[in-house]
XYZ file of C-alpha atoms in Angstrom:
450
model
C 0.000 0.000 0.000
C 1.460 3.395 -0.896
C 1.125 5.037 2.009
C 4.438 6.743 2.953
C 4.950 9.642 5.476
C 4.355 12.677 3.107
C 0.598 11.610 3.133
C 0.301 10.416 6.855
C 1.038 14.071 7.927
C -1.504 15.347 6.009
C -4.296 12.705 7.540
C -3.171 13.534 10.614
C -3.256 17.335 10.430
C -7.047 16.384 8.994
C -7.912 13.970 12.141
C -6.847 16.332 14.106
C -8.831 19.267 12.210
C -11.874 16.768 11.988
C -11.807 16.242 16.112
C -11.941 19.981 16.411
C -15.334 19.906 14.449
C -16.643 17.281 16.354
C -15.932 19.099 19.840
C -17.425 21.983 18.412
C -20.726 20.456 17.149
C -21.108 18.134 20.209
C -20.549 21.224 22.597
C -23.143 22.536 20.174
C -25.519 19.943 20.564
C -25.255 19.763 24.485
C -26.218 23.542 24.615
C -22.674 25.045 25.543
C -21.662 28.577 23.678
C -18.132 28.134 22.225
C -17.281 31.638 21.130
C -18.366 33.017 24.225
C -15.923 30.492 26.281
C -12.738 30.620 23.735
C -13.073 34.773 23.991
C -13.292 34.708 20.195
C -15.099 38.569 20.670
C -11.908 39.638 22.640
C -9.052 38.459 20.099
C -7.164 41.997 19.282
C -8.264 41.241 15.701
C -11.940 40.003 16.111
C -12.516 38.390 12.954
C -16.271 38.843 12.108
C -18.505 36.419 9.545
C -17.731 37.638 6.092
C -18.801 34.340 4.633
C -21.893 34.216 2.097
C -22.932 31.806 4.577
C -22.628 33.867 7.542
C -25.940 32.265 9.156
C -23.798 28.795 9.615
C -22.591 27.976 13.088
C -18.921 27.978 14.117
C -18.682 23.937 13.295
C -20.724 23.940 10.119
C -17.674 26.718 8.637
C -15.060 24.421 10.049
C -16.213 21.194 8.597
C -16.627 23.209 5.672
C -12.947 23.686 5.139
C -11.576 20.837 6.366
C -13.869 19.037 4.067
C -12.268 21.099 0.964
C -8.886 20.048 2.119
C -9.344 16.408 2.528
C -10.755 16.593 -0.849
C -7.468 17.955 -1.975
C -5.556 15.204 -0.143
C -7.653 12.109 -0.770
C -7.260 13.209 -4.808
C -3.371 13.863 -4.449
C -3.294 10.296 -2.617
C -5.255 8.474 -5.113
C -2.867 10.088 -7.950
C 0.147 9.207 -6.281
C -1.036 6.013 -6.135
C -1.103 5.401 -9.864
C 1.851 7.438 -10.676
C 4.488 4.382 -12.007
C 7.422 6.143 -11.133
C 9.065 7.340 -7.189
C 9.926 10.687 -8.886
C 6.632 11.646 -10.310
C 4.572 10.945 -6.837
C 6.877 12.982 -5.033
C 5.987 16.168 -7.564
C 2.202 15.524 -7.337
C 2.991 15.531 -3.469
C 4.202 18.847 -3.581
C 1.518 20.352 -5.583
C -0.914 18.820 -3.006
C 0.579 20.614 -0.526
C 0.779 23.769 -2.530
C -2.763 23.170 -3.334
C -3.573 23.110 0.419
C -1.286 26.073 1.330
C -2.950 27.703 -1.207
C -6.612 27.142 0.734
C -5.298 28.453 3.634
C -4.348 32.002 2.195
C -6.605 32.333 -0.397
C -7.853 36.104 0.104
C -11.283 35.341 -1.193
C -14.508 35.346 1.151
C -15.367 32.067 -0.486
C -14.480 28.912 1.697
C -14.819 30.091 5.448
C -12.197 33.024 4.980
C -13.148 34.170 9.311
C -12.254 30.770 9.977
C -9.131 31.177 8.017
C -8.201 34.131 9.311
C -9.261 33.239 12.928
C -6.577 30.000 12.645
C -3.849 32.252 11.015
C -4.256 34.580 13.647
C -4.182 32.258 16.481
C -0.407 30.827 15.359
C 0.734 34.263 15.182
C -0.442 35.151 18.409
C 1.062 31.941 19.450
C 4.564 32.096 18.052
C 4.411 35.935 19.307
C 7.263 35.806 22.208
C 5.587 38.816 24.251
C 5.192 38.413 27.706
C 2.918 41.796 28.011
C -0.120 40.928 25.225
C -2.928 38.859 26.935
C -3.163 34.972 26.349
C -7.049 34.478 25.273
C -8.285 31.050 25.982
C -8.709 30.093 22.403
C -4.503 30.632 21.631
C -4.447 28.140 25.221
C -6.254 25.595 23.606
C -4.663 25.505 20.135
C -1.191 25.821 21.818
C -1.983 22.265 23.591
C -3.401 21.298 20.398
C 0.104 21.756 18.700
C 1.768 20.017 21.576
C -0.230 16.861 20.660
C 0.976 17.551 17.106
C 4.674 17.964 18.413
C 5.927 14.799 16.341
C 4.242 15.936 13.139
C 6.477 19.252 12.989
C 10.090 16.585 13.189
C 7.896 14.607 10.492
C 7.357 17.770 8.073
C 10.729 18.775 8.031
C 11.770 15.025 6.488
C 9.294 15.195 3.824
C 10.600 18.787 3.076
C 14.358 17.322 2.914
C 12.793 14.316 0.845
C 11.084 17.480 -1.469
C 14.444 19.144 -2.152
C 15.743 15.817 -3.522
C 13.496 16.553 -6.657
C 15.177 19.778 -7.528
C 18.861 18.539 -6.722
C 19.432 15.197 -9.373
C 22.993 15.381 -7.634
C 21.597 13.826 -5.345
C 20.718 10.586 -7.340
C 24.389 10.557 -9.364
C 26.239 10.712 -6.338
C 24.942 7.665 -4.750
C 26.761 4.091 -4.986
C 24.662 1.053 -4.862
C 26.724 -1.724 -6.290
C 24.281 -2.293 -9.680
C 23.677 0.690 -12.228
C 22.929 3.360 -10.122
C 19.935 4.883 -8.605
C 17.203 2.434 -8.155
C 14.685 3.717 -5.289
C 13.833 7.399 -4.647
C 13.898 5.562 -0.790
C 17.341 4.956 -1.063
C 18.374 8.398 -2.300
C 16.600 9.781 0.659
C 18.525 7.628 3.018
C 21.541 8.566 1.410
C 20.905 12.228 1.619
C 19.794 12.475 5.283
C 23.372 10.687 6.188
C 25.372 13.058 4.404
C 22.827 16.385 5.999
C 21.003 17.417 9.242
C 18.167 15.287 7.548
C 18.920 11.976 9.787
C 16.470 11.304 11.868
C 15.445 15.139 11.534
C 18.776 15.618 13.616
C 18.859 18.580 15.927
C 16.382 20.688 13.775
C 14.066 17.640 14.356
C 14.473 17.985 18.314
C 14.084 21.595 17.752
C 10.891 21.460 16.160
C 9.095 18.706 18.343
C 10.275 20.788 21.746
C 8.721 24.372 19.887
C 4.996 23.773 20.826
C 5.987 23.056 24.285
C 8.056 25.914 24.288
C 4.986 27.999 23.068
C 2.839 26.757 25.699
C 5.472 27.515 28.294
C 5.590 31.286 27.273
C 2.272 31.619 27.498
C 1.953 30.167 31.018
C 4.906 32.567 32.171
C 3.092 35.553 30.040
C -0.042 34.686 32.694
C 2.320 34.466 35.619
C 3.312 37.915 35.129
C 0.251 39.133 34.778
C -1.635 37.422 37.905
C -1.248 39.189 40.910
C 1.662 38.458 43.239
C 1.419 35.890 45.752
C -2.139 35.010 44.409
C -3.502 31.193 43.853
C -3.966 32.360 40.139
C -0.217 33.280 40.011
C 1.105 29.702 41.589
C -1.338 28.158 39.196
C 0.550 29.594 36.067
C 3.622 28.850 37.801
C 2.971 25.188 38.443
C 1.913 24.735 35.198
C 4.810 26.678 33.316
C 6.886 23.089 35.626
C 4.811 20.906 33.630
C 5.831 22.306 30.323
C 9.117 22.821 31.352
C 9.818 19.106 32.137
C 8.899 18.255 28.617
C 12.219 19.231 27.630
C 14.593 17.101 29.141
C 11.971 13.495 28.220
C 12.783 15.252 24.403
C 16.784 15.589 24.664
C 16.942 12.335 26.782
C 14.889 10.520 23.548
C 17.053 12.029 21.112
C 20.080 11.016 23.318
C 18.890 7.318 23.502
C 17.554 7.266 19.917
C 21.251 8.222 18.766
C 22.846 4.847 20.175
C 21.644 2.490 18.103
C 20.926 2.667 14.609
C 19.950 -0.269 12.884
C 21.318 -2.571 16.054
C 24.649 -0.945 15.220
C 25.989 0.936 17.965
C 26.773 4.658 16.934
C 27.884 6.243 20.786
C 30.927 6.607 22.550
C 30.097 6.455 25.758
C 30.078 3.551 28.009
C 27.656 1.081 29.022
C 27.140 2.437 32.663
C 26.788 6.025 31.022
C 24.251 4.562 29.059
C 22.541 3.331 31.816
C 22.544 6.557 33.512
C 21.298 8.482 30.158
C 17.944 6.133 30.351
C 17.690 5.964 34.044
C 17.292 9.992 33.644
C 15.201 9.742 30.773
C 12.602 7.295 33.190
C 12.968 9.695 35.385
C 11.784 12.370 33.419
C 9.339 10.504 31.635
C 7.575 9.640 34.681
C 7.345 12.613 36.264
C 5.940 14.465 32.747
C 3.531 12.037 31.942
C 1.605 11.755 36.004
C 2.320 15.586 36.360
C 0.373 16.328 33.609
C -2.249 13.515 33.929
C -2.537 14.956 37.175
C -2.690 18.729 35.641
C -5.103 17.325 33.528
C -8.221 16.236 36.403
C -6.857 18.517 38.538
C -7.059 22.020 36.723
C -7.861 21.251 32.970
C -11.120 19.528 33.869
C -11.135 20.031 37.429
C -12.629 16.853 38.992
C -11.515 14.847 41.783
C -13.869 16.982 44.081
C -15.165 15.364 47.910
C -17.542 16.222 49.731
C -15.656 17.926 52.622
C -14.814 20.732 50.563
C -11.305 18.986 49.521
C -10.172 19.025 45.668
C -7.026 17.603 44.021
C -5.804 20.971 42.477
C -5.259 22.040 46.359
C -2.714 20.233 46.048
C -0.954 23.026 43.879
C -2.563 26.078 44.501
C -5.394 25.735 47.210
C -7.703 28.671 47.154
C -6.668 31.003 50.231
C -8.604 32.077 52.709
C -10.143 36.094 53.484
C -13.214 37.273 55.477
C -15.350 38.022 52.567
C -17.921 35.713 51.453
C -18.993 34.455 47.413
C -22.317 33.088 46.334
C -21.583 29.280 44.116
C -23.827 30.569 41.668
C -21.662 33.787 41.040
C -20.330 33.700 37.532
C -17.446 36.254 38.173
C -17.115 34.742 42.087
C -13.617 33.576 40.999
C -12.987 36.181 38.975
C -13.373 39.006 40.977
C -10.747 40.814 43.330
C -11.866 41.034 46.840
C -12.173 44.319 47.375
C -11.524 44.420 51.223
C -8.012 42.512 50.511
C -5.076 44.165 48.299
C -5.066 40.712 47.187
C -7.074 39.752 43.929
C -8.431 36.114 43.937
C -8.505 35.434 47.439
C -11.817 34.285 48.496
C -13.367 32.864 51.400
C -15.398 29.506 49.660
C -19.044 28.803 51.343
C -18.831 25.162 53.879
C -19.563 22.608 51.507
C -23.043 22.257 52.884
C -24.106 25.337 51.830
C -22.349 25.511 48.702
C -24.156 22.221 47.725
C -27.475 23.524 48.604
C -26.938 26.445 46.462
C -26.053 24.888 43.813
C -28.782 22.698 43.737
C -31.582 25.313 44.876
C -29.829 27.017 41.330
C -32.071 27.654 38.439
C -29.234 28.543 36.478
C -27.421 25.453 36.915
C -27.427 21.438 36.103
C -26.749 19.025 38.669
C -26.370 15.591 39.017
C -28.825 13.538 40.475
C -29.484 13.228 44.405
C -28.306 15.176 47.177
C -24.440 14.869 46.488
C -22.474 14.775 43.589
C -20.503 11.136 42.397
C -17.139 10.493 43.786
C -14.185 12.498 42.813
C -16.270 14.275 40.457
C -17.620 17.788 40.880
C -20.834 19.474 42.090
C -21.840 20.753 38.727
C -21.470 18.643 35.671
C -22.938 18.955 32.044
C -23.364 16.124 31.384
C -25.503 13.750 32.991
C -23.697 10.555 33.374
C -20.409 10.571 35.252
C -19.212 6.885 33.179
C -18.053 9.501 30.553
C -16.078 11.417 32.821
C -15.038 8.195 34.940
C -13.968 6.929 31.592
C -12.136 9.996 30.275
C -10.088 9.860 33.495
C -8.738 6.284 32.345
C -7.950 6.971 29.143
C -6.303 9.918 29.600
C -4.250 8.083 32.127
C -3.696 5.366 29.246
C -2.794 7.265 26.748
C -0.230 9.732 28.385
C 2.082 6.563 29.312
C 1.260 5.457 26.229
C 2.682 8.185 24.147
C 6.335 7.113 25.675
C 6.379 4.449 23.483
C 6.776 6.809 20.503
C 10.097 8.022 22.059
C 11.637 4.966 23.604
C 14.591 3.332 21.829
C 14.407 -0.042 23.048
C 10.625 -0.469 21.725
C 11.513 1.377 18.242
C 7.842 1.698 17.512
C 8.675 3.490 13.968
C 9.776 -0.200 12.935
C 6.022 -1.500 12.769
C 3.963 -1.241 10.281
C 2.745 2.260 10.730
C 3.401 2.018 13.984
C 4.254 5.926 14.288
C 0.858 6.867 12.487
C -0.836 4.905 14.739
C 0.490 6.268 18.006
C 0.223 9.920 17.005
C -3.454 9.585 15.759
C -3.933 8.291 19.209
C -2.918 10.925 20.972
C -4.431 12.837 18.732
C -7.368 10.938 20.164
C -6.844 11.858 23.679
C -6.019 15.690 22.640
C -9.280 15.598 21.235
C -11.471 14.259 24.594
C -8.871 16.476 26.519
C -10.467 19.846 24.638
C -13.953 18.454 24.792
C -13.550 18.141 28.599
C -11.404 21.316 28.770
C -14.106 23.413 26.963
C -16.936 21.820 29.158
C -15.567 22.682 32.636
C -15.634 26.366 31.413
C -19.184 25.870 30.780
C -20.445 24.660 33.919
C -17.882 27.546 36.194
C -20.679 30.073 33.980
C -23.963 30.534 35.169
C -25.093 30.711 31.462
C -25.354 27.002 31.265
């Protein structure tokens, strides 16, 4: 099956693109207001509806466009496919990805251009390294979005180095292999990687697959800066600006480990107890990443793990602090707010858990689950009535963030399976997409508009 890795980034970016519909037309569906939550009306550069269909909702534009681009990339595929020669496929590749480039920039109105321009946008605002412009919550989510996507960026930059092969034949006349000559485009690739920084994406390749997390981390410390002092909200964006941060050394250590054997060929000089030391810091790292941010994840992302007592996991971090004035649980700015008898913003007294239950149930304005007190390690307000989904959620993401360390460990070598790679990044993929479902929903029921 022709099937190589040109095309596999290009169904990924598309899952990924297609799970972002589906979030948005489930949230839809289950009542919550997206544009309202992701401060799409706040952007610097509100982009309003300038499409002729300007009466669509926000995930009937989206599916729009990513429907015209996996149009464009099924019918590049399928030509590919019946081009006879290596050459030939890799130039329809690159007009596919002209093509889509193309899409993406086109200055018409036709094809969603606010959606366009709303994505555009949001990477610049991303990539922006200002620690003084405000971080909305839509640039938060597409910034974890890209950290899902990490492995796709070290991916893009080998099919560019396998493009530039078409428009340097030196490459193919230069290469030795015993009969007459060239005889895969595979083989010329090989050969140019080994003689560029093109191996194994190299140290651009590390580069690229540590920049999301390096986005992600500038926007946490661009909210630390801007909390006030000493507040919860402040340690929040601290703690979290840790999790980020220890993404760095699981990428190095991989790239390390990934470097000593090539083809069971050992290609290090160090020795075998310096070896050993090299992976026992890489498990070291890895473990800590992946259960600080599963934690990060229940804790603050979706903020479950709730009891009854008043006690919730994310106190663990940042626990709310205590002052003499008193909130109501069905204030939609209660955590919002500065206390105005404290020169300290955000530090609020909470209501005893009885009350707080009772108000929240008493609530018109609010859903609850069923009986007097909410499920285990859940929250008072859901919205969504069964907690199995959330229950379940909790699993997976536990699953699939240990999971993902198969992808980088060198004793597994995952990338030597069929597809093995593919597979493993569409599944996180998976789990970034019921992370910003979940995400999305706890902002919904903090509002009282829901």
């Amino acid at each position: 099956m022709y099937f190589p890795l040109t095309f596999q980034v290009l169904f990924l970016a598309l899952l990924a693109a297609l799970g972002w519909t589906t979030n948005l037309l489930l949230l839809a569906r289950a009542g919550i207001n997206v544009r309202p939550i992701l401060q799409l009306a706040e952007l610097p550069t509100a982009v309003y509806s300038d499409d002729s269909s300007a009466s669509d909702s926000m995930h009937q534009k989206v599916f729009r466009l990513v429907r015209a681009v996996g149009c464009v990339v099924a019918v590049g595929w399928l030509v590919c496919v019946l081009l006879p020669t290596p050459k030939a496929q890799i130039c329809a590749t690159i007009l596919t990805y002209l093509a889509i480039c193309c899409i993406l920039v086109m200055p018409h109105k036709a094809l969603c251009r606010s959606v366009r321009r709303q994505f555009v946008g949001s990477l610049v605002r991303i990539i922006n390294p200002s620690l003084a412009d405000p971080v909305f919550l839509s640039d938060v989510v597409m910034a974890d979005i890209l950290t899902s996507c990490a492995r796709m960026f070290a991916d893009l930059y080998l099919v560019l180095c396998q493009f530039s092969i078409v428009f340097r034949p030196w490459a193919f006349n230069n290469i030795d292999t015993g009969d007459s000559g060239i005889s895969t485009l595979a083989t010329a690739v090989r050969a140019e990687r080994e003689r560029s920084l093109c191996g194994d994406a190299g140290i651009i390749g590390v580069l690229l697959v540590a920049a999301p997390y390096a986005f992600r981390l500038r926007q946490c410390i661009n909210e630390y800066l801007n909390a006030a002092p000493g507040s919860s909200e402040a340690k929040r964006h601290l703690a979290n600006a840790v999790k980020y941060a220890s993404s760095f050394p699981v990428i190095c250590l991989s790239a390390a480990q990934k470097k000593t054997v090539v083809d069971g060929i050992m290609e290090t000089k160090y020795s075998d107890w310096m070896l050993q030391v090299v992976f026992g810091m890489w498990l070291a790292a890895v473990t800590f990443n992946s259960l600080y941010s599963f934690y990060w994840d229940i804790a603050f992302d979706w903020d479950l793990v709730h009891t009854t007592d008043g006690w919730k996991i994310a106190d663990l971090i940042a626990p709310v602090q205590n002052s003499n004035s008193v909130v109501s649980a069905d204030d939609p700015d209660a955590f919002t707010k500065p206390n105005r008898n404290d020169d300290k913003a955000y530090e609020l007294h909470v209501l005893s858990p009885a009350d707080a239950l009772a108000q929240i149930e008493n609530s018109p304005s609010t859903k609850t689950t069923s009986g007097s007190c909410f499920p285990p390690f859940l929250r008072p307000k859901l919205c969504f009535s069964s907690p199995l989904l959330y229950y379940i959620a909790m699993a997976i993401d536990f699953l699939l963030r240990v999971a993902w360390t198969m992808k980088l460990s060198s004793h597994i070598q995952i990338d030597m399976l069929a597809y093995g790679g593919f597979w493993l990044n569409a599944i996180e993929i998976y789990r970034r997409w019921q992370w910003t479902f979940l995400r999305i929903e706890k902002e919904a029921a903090a509002s009282s508009g829901y």
